[in-house]
Coordinates of C-alpha atoms and ligand atoms in Angstrom, one line a residue:
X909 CA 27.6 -19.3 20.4
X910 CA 24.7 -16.9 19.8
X911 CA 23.5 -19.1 17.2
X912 CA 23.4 -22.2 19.4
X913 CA 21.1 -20.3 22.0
X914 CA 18.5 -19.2 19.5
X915 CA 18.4 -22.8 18.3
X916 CA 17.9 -23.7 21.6
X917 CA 15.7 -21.0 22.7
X918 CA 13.5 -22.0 19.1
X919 CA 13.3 -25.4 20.5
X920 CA 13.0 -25.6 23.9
X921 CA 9.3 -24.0 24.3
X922 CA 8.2 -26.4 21.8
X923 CA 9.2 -29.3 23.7
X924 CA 7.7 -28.3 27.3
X925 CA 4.7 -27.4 25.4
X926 CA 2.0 -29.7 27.5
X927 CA 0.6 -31.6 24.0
X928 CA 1.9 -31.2 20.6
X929 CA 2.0 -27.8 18.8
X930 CA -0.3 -29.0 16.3
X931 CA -3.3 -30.0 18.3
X932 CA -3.4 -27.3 20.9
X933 CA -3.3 -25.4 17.1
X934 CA -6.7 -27.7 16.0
X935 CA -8.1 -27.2 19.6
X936 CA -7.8 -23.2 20.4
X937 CA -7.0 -21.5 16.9
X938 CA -8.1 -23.2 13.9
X939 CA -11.8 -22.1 14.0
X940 CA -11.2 -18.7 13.5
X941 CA -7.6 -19.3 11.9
X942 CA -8.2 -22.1 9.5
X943 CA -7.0 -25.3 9.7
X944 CA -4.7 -24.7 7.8
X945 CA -3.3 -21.4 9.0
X946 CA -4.8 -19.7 5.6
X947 CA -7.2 -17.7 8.0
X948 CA -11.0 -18.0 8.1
X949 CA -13.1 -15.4 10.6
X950 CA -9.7 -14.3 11.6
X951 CA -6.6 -13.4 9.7
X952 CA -3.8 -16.0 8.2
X953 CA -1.6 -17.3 10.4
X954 CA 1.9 -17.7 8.1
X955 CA 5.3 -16.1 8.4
X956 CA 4.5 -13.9 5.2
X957 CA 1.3 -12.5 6.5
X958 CA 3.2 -11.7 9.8
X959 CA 6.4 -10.1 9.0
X960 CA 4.8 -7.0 10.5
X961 CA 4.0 -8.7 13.5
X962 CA 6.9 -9.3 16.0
X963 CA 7.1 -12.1 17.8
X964 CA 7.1 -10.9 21.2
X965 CA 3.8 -8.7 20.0
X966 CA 2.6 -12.0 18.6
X967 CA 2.9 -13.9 22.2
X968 CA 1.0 -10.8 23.6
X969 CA -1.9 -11.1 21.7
X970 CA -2.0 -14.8 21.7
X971 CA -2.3 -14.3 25.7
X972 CA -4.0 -11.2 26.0
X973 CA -6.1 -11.0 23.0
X974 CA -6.9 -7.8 21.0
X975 CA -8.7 -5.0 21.4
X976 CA -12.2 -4.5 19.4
X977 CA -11.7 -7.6 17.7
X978 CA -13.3 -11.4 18.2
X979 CA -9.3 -12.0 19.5
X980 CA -9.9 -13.6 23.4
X981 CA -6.8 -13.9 25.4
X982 CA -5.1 -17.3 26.1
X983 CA -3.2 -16.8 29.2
X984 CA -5.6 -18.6 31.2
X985 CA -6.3 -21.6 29.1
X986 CA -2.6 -22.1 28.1
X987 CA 0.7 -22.5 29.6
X988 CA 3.5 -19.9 28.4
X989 CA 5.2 -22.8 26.8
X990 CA 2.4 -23.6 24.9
X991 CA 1.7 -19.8 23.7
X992 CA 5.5 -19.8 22.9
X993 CA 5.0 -23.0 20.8
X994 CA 2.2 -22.0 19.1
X995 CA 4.2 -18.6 18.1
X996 CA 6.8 -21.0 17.0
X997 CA 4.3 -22.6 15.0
X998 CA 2.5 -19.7 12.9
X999 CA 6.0 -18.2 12.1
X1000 CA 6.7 -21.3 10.4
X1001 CA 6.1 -21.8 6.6
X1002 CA 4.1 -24.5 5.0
X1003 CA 5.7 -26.9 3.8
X1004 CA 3.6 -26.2 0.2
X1005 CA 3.0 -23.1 -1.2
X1006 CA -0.8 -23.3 -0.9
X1007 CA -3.3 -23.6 -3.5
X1008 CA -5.2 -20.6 -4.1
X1009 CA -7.0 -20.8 -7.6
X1010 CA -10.3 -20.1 -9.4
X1011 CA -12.1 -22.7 -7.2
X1012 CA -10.9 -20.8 -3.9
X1013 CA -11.1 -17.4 -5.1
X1014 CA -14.9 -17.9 -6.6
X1015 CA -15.7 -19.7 -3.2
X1016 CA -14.9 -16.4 -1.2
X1017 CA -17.2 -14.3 -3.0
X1018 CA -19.7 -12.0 -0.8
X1019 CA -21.7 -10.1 -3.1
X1020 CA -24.5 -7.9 -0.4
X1021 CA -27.9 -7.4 -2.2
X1022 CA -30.3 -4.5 -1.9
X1023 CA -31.3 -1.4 -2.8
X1024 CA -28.7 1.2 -3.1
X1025 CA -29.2 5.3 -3.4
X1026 CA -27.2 7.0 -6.6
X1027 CA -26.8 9.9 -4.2
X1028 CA -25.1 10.3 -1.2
X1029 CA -27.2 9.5 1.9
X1030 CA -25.5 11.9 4.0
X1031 CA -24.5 15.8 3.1
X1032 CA -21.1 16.8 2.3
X1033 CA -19.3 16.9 -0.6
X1034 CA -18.6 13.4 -2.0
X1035 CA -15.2 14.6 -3.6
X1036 CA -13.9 16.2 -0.5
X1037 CA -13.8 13.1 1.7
X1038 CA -11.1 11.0 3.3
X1039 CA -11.4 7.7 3.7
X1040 CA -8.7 7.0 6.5
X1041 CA -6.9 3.9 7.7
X1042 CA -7.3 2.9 11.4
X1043 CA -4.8 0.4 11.4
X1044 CA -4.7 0.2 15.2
X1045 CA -8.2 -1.6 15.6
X1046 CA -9.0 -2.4 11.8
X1047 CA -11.1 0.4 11.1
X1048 CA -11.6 3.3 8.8
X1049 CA -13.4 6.6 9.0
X1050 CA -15.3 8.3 5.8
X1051 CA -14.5 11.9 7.0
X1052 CA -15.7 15.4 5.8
X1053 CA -13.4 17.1 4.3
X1054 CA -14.9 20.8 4.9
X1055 CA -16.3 20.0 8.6
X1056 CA -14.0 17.3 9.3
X1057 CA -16.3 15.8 11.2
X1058 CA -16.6 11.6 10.9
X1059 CA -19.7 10.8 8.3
X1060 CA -19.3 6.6 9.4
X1061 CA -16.5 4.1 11.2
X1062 CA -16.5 0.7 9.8
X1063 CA -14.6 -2.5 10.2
X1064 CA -12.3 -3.4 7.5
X1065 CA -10.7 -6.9 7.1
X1066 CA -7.3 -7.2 9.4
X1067 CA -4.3 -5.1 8.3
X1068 CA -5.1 -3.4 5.3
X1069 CA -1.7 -2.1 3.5
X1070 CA -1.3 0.7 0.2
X1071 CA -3.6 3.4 -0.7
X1072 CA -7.4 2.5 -1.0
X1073 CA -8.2 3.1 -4.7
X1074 CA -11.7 5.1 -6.1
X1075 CA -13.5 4.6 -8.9
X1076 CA -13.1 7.0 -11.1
X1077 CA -16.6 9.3 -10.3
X1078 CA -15.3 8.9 -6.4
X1079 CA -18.0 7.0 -5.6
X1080 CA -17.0 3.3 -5.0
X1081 CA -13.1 2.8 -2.5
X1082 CA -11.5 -0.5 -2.6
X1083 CA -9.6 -2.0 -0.3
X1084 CA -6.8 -4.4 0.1
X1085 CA -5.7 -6.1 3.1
X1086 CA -2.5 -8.5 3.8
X1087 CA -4.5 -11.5 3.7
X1088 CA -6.0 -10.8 0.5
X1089 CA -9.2 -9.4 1.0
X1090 CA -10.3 -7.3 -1.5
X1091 CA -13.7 -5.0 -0.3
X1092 CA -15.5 -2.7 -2.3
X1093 CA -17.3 0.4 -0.4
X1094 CA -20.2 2.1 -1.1
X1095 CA -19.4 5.7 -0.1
X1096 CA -22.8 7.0 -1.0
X1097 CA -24.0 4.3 0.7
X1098 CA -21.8 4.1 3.6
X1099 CA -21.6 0.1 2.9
X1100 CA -19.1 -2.6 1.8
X1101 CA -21.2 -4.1 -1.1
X1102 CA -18.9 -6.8 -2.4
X1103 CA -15.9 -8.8 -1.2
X1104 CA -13.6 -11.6 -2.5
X1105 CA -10.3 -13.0 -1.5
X1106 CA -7.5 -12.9 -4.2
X1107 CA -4.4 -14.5 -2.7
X1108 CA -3.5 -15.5 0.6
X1109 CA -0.7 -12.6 0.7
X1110 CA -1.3 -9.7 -1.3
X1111 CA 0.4 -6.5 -2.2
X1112 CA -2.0 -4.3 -3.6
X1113 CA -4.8 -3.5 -6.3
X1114 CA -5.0 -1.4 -8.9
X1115 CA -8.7 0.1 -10.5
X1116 CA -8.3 0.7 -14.3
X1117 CA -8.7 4.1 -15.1
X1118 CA -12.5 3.3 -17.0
X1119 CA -13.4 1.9 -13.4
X1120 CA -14.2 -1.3 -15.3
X1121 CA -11.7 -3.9 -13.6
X1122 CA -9.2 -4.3 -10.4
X1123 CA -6.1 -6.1 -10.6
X1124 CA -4.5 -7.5 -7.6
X1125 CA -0.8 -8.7 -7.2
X1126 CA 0.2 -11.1 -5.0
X1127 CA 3.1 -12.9 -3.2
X1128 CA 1.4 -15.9 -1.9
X1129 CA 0.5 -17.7 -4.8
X1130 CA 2.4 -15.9 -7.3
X1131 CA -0.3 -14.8 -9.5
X1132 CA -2.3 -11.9 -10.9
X1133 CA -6.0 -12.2 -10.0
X1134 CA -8.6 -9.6 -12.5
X1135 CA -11.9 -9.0 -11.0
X1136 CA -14.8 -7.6 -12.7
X1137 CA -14.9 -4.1 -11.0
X1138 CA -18.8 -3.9 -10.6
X1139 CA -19.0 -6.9 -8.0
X1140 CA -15.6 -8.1 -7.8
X1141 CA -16.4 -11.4 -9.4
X1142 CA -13.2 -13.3 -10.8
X1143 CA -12.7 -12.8 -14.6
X1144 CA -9.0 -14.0 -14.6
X1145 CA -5.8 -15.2 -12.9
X1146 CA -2.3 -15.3 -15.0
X1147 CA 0.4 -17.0 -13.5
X1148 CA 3.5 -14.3 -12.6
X1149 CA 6.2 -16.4 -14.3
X1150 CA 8.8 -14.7 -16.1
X1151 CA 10.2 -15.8 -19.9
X1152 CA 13.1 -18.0 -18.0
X1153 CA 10.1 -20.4 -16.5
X1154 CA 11.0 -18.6 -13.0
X1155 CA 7.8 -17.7 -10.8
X1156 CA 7.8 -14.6 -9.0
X1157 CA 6.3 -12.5 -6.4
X1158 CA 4.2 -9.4 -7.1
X1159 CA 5.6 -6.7 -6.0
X1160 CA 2.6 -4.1 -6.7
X1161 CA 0.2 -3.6 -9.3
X1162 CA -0.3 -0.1 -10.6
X1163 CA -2.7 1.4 -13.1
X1164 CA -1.5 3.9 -16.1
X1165 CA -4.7 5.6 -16.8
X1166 CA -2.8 7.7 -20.1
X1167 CA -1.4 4.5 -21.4
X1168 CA -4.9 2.4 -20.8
X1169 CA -2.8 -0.2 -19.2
X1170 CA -2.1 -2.2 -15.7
X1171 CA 2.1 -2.1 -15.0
X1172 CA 2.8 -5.0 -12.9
X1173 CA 6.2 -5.0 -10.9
X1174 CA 7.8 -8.2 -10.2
X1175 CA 10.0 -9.2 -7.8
X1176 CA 11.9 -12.3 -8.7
X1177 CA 12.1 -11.8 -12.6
X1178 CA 13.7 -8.7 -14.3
X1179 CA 10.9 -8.3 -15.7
X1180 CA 7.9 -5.6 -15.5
X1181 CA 5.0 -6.3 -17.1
X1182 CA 2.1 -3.6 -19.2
X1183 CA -1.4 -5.3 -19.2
X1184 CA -3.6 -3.2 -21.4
X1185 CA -7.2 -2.8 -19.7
X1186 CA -9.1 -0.8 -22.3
X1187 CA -7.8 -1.3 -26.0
X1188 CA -7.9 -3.5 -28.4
X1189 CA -4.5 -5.3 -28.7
X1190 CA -3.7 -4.0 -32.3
X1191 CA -4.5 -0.5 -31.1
X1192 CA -2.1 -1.1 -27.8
X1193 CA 0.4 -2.0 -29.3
X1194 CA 0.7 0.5 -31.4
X1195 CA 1.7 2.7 -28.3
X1196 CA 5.3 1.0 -28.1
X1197 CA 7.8 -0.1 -30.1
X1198 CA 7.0 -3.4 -30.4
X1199 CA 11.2 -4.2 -30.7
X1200 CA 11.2 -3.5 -26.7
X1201 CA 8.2 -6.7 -26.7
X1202 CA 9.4 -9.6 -25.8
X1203 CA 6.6 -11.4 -26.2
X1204 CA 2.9 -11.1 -25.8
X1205 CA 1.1 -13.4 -24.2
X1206 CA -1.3 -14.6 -27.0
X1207 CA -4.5 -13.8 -25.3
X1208 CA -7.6 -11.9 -26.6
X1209 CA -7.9 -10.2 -23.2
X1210 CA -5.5 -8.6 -20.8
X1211 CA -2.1 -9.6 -22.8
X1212 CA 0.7 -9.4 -20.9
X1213 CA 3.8 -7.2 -22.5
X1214 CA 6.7 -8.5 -20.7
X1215 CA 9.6 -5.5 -20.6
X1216 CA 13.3 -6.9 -19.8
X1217 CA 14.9 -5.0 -16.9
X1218 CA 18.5 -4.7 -15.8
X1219 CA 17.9 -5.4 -12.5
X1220 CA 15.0 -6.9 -9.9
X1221 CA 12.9 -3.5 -10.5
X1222 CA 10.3 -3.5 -7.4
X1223 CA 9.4 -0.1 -6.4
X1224 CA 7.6 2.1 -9.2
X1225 CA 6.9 5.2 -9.8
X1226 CA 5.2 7.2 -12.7
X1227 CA 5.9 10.7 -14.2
X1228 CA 2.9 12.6 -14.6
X1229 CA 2.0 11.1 -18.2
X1230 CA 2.7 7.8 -17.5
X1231 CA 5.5 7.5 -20.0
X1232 CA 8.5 7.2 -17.5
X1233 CA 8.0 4.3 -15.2
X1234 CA 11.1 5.6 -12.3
X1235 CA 11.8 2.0 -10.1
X1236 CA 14.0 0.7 -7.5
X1237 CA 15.6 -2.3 -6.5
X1238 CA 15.9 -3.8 -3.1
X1239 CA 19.0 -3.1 -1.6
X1240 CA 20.4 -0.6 -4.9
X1241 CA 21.2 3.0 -3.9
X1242 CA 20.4 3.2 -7.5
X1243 CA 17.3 4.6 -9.1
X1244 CA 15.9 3.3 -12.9
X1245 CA 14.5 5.3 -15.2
X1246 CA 12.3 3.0 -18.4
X1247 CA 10.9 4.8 -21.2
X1248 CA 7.7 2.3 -21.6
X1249 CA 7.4 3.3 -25.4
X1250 CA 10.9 1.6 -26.2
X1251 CA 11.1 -0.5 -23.2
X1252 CA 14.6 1.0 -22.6
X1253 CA 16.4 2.1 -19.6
X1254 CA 16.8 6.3 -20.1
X1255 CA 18.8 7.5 -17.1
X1256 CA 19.8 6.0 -13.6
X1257 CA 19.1 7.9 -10.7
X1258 CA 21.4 8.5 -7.5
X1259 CA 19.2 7.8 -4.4
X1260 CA 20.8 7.8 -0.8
X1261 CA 18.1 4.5 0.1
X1262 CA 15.6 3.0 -1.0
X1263 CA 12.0 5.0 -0.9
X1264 CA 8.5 3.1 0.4
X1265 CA 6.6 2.8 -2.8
X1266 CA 4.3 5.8 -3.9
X1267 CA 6.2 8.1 -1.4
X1268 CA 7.3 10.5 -4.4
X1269 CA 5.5 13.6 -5.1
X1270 CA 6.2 16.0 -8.5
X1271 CA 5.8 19.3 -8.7
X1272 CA 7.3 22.4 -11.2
X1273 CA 10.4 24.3 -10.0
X1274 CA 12.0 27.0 -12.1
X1275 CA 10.4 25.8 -15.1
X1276 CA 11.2 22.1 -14.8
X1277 CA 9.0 19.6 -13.8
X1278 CA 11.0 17.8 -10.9
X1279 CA 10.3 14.6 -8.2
X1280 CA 11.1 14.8 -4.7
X1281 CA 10.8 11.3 -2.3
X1282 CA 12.0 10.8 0.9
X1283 CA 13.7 7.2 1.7
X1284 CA 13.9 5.0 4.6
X1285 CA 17.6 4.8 5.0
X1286 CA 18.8 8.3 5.9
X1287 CA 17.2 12.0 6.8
X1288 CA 17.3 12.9 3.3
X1289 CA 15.3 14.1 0.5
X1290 CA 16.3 13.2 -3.3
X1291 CA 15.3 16.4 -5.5
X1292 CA 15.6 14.9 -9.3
X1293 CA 14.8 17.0 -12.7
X1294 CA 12.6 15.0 -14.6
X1295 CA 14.2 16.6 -18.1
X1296 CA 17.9 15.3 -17.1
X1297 CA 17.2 13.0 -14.6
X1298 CA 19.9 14.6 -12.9
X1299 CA 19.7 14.8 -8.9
X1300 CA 18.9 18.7 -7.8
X1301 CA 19.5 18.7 -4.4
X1302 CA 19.4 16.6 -1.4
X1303 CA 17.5 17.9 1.5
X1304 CA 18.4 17.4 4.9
X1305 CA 15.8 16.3 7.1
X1306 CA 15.6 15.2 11.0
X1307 CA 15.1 11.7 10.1
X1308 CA 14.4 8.8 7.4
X1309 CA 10.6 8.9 6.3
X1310 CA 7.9 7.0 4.9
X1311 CA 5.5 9.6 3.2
X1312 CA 6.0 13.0 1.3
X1313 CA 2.7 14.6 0.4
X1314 CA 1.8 18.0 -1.4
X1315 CA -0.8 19.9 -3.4
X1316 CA -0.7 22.4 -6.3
X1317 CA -2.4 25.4 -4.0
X1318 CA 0.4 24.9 -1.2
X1319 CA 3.7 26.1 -1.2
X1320 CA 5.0 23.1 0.9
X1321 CA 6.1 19.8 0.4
X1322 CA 5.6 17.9 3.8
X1323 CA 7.4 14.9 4.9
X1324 CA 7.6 12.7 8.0
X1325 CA 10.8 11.4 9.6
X1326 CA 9.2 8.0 11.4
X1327 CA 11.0 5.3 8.9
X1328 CA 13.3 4.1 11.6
X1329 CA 11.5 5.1 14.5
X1330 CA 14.1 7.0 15.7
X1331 CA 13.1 8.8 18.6
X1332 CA 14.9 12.2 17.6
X1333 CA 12.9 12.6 14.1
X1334 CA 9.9 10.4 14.8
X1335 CA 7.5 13.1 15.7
X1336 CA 8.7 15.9 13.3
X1337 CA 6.9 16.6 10.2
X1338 CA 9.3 18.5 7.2
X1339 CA 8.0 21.5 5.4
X1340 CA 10.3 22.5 2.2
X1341 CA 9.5 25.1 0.3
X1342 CA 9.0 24.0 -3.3
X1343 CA 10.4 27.0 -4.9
X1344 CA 13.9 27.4 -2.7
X1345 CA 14.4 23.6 -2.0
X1346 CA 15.4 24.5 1.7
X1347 CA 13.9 23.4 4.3
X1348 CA 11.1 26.1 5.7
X1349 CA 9.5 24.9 9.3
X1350 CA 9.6 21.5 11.5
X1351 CA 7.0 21.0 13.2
X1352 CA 6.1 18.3 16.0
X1353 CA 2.6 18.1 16.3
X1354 CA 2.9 16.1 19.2
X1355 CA 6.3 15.7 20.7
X1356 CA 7.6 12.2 21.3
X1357 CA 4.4 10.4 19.3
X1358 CA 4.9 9.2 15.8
X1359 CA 4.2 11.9 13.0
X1360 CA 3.0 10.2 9.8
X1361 CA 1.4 10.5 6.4
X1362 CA 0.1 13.5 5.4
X1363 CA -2.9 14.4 2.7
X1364 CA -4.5 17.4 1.4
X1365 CA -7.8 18.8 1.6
X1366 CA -9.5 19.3 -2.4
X1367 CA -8.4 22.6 -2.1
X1368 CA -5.5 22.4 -0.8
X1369 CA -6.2 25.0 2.2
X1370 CA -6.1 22.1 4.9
X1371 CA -4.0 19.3 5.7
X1372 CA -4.0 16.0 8.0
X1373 CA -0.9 14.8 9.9
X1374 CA -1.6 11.2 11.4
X1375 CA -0.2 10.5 14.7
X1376 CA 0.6 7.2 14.8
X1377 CA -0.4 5.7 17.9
X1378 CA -3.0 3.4 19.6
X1379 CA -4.2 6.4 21.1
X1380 CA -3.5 9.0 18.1
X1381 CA -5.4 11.2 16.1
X1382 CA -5.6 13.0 13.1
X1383 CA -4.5 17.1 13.2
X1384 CA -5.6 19.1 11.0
X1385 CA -3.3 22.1 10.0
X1386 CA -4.3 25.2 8.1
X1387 CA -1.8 24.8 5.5
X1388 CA -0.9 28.6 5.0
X1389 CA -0.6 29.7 8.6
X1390 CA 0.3 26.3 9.7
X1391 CA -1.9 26.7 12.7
X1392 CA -3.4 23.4 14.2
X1393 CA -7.2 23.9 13.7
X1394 CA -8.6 20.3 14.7
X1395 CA -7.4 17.0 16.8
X1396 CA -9.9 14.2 16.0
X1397 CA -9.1 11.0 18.4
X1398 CA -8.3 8.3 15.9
X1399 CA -6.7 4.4 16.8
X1400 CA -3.4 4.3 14.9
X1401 CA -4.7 6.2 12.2
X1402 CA -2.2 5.6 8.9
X1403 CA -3.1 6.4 5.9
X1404 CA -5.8 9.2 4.5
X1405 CA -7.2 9.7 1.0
X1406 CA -8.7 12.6 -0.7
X1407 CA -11.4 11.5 -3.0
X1408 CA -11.1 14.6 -5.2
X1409 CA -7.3 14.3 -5.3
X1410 CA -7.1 11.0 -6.2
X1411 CA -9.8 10.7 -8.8
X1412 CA -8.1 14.0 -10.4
X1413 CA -4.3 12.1 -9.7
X1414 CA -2.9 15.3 -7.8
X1415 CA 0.8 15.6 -8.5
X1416 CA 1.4 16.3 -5.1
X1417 CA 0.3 12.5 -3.8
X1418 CA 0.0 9.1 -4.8
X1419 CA -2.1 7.6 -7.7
Ligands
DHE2590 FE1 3.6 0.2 2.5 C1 1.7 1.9 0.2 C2 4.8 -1.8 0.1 C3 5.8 -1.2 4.7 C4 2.1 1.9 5.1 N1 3.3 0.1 0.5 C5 2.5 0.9 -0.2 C6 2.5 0.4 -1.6 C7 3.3 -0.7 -1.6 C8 3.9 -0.8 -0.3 C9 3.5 -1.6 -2.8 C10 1.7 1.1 -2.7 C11 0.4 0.5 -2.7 C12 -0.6 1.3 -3.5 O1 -0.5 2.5 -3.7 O2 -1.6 0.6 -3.8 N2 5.1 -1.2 2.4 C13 5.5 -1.8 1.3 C14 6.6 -2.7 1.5 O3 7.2 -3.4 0.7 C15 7.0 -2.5 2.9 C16 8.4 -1.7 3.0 C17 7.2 -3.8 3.6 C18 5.9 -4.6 3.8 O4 5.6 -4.8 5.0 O5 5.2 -4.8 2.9 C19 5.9 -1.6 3.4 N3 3.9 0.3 4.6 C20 4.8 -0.4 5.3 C21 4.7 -0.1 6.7 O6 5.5 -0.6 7.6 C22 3.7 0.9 6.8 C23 4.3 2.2 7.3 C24 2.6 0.5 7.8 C25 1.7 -0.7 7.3 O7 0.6 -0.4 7.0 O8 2.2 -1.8 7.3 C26 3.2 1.1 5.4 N4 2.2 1.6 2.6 C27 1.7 2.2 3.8 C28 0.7 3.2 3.5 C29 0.6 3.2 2.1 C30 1.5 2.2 1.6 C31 -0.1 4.0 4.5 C32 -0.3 4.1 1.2 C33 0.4 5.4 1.0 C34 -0.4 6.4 0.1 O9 -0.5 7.5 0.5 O10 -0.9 5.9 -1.0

């Protein structure tokens, strides 16, 4: 019965709708949407680029608009039948995955000339900035890190998702959005000097650790795009299709600076993938046993080393050197642990749910270097030695979180509790002591708003709790005496990144 109604309910609006679907489409969205729904001025309009967006949301802004964007609102120009057909419509797929090769990448490269200053045009220090997210209005903030005052506010290209990456001296952030926009930022400069579209749904990107080259994984087309670092200009795109002919999603794309290699994760194939970046193949391969190869793609640049997996491995995670590659699958309360010099599984791992990606943290207790991530099922935090891979402890927190953050100065590990959006844990933020395991404060830095993500000053002395709302803001703790030192009004502000701490790939946040 339930199923007949939403049939019903799927069709109905779409046959009241005044003209058909696809013309009011042509007529009202495609010049900022793209004819063909790949996106243009505005973002793509498919069902995999708007699995964050629900549909009700989606018939809002379709009516109403969006705020600081070129969005207008509908409501007057169309009936609600025809908003609620053309909802139906952009939540449909194509019947085709689309094309998106070297003639489409190429043709969406910005490259902005002029003059540029090697120093920074503003004073602060350039490694203790945060670049921060706005995903609310599309946004981000270069922020001081000592004044925490805002140095510029830009707009970035529609939902950007993962961590920004640096280039190595700090200088240059790259961003990814959903649609596939890569954007390279000139901090010193305060300007986005290069941009280029990689996919039409994309994961994330990855810098190599000599700043020389991005990768970029994506799930829509199923491909790997390289891009020459320096203006983002296409040098490659290999196909993600694994040894039985099957193509696959990218996952996420990391970089392994100690290894001088990409790791690729895929999500259709058990298969992960090591893409060298710096070395000459001989050399590379050299740093595995090449009995765990399976083959090698036969290229003179970026070979791909193909790694057999047990399982759909889609979630990574690195130990500090880069030898251990720790991974998840979808829907396993099981946790992998690959040795990536024999490409062989070392130890499984007993996680409660499954954690976001990069939410782990590592520090040293009692000797042992150990991981700690929080995961999106229940309120509790996995404590694993990373000697015997053996779980520790589980922590109890109010709530299933997204994020756990720390620093080597602080005695905390913080976490937030907003994975469900349960009201009861939403607003808390976690402290656990790193040397007892137990849990040592909750706070709430505002009670009944969304608590999220948390990053580190260089020093460690300061950190910044988002608060997750249209009308949020960033607080600023003092991290010792956990007193609130600063609110800074910021519009859905997600995630924030410490230049210092991620060029110098702090153990106590993501790389
Ligand atoms: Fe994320 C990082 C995947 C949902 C906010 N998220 C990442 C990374 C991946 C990932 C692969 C690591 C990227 C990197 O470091 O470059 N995220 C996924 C998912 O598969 C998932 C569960 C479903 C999806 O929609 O893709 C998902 N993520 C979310 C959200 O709903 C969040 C909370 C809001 C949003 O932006 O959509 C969210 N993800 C983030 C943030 C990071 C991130 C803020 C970077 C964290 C960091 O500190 O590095």
């Amino acid at each position: 019965m339930k199923l007949i109604c939403l049939v019903f309910l799927w069709f109905v609006p779409v046959a009241l709708a005044a003209e058909p679907v696809e013309k009011l489409y042509a007529t009202h969205c495609a010049s900022c949407h793209g004819a063909d729904r790949l996106g243009g001025a505005g973002p793509a309009l498919l069902p995999e680029n708007l699995e964050r967006l629900r549909r009700p949301e989606a018939i809002k802004t379709i009516a109403e608009g969006r705020v600081a964007s070129q969005m207008a609102g509908f409501a007057e120009k169309l009936s609600k039948e025809d908003i609620e057909a053309l909802t139906g419509l952009i939540y449909t797929a194509l019947p085709q995955v689309p094309v998106w090769g070297e003639k489409e990448i190429s043709a969406s490269h910005i490259r902005v000339a002029g003059a540029m200053s090697d120093k920074p045009i503003f004073k602060a220090d350039p490694l203790n900035l945060f670049v921060v997210v706005e995903l609310g209005d599309h946004h981000a903030t270069i922020l001081d890190g000592d004044k925490f005052e805002p140095i510029t506010r830009f707009q970035t290209r529609f939902a950007l998702h993962g961590g920004p990456k640096f280039s190595p001296d700090g200088r240059y952030v790259y961003f990814a959005s959903r649609d596939g926009w890569i954007s390279k930022f000139d901090i010193y400069n305060l300007k986005i000097v290069a941009e280029i579209r990689a996919g039409i749904n994309s994961r994330n990107l990855a810098v190599s650790g000599d700043g020389k080259t991005i990768l970029v994984g994506n799930y829509l087309p199923h491909t790997l795009v390289l891009l020459k670092a320096d203006d983002l200009s296409l040098i490659k795109i290999i196909e993600a299709v694994g040894q039985n002919g099957k193509s696959s999603r990218i996952s996420a794309v990391y970089q392994a600076e100690p290894r001088g290699s990409f790791i690729a994760a895929l999500k259709d194939v058990k298969e992960v993938w090591e893409i060298p970046y710096a070395v000459q193949k001989s050399n590379w391969q050299q740093s595995f046993d090449p009995a765990s190869v399976d083959m090698v793609v036969r290229e003179k640049t970026f070979p791909v080393r193909r790694i057999s997996v047990d399982d759909y491995l889609d979630d990574f995670f690195f130990d500090q050197t880069y030898q251990h590659l720790i991974s998840t699958a979808r829907d396993s309360k099981k946790g992998h642990v690959l040795d990536l010099d024999t490409g062989k599984k070392v130890a499984d791992l007993d996680l409660p749910g499954m954690p976001h990606l990069g939410s782990g943290i590592t520090w040293n207790y009692q000797g042992h270097p150990v991981m700690a991530t929080p995961n999106t099922k229940e309120g509790l935090v996995t404590v694993i030695d990373m000697q015997t891979w053996q779980t520790i402890k589980q922590i109890q927190t109010p709530g299933p979180g997204f994020f756990m953050r720390s620093h080597e100065n602080t005695p905390y590990a913080w976490t937030d509790g907003f994975a469900t959006g349960n009201p009861l844990s939403r607003d808390t933020m976690t402290l656990i002591d790193k040397n007892t395991l137990e849990v040592a404060h909750i706070l709430r830095p505002e009670p009944g708003k969304t608590a999220a993500h948390v990053e580190f000053t260089r020093d460690g002395k300061y950190v910044l709790v988002s608060i997750w709302e249209m009308d949020g803001a960033l607080v600023i703790y003092d991290a010792q005496t956990l007193k609130e030192v600063k609110r800074i009004p910021m519009c859905k502000p997600s995630g924030k990144y410490n230049v210092y701490n991620k060029i110098t790939r702090s153990a106590g946040t993501s790389h």
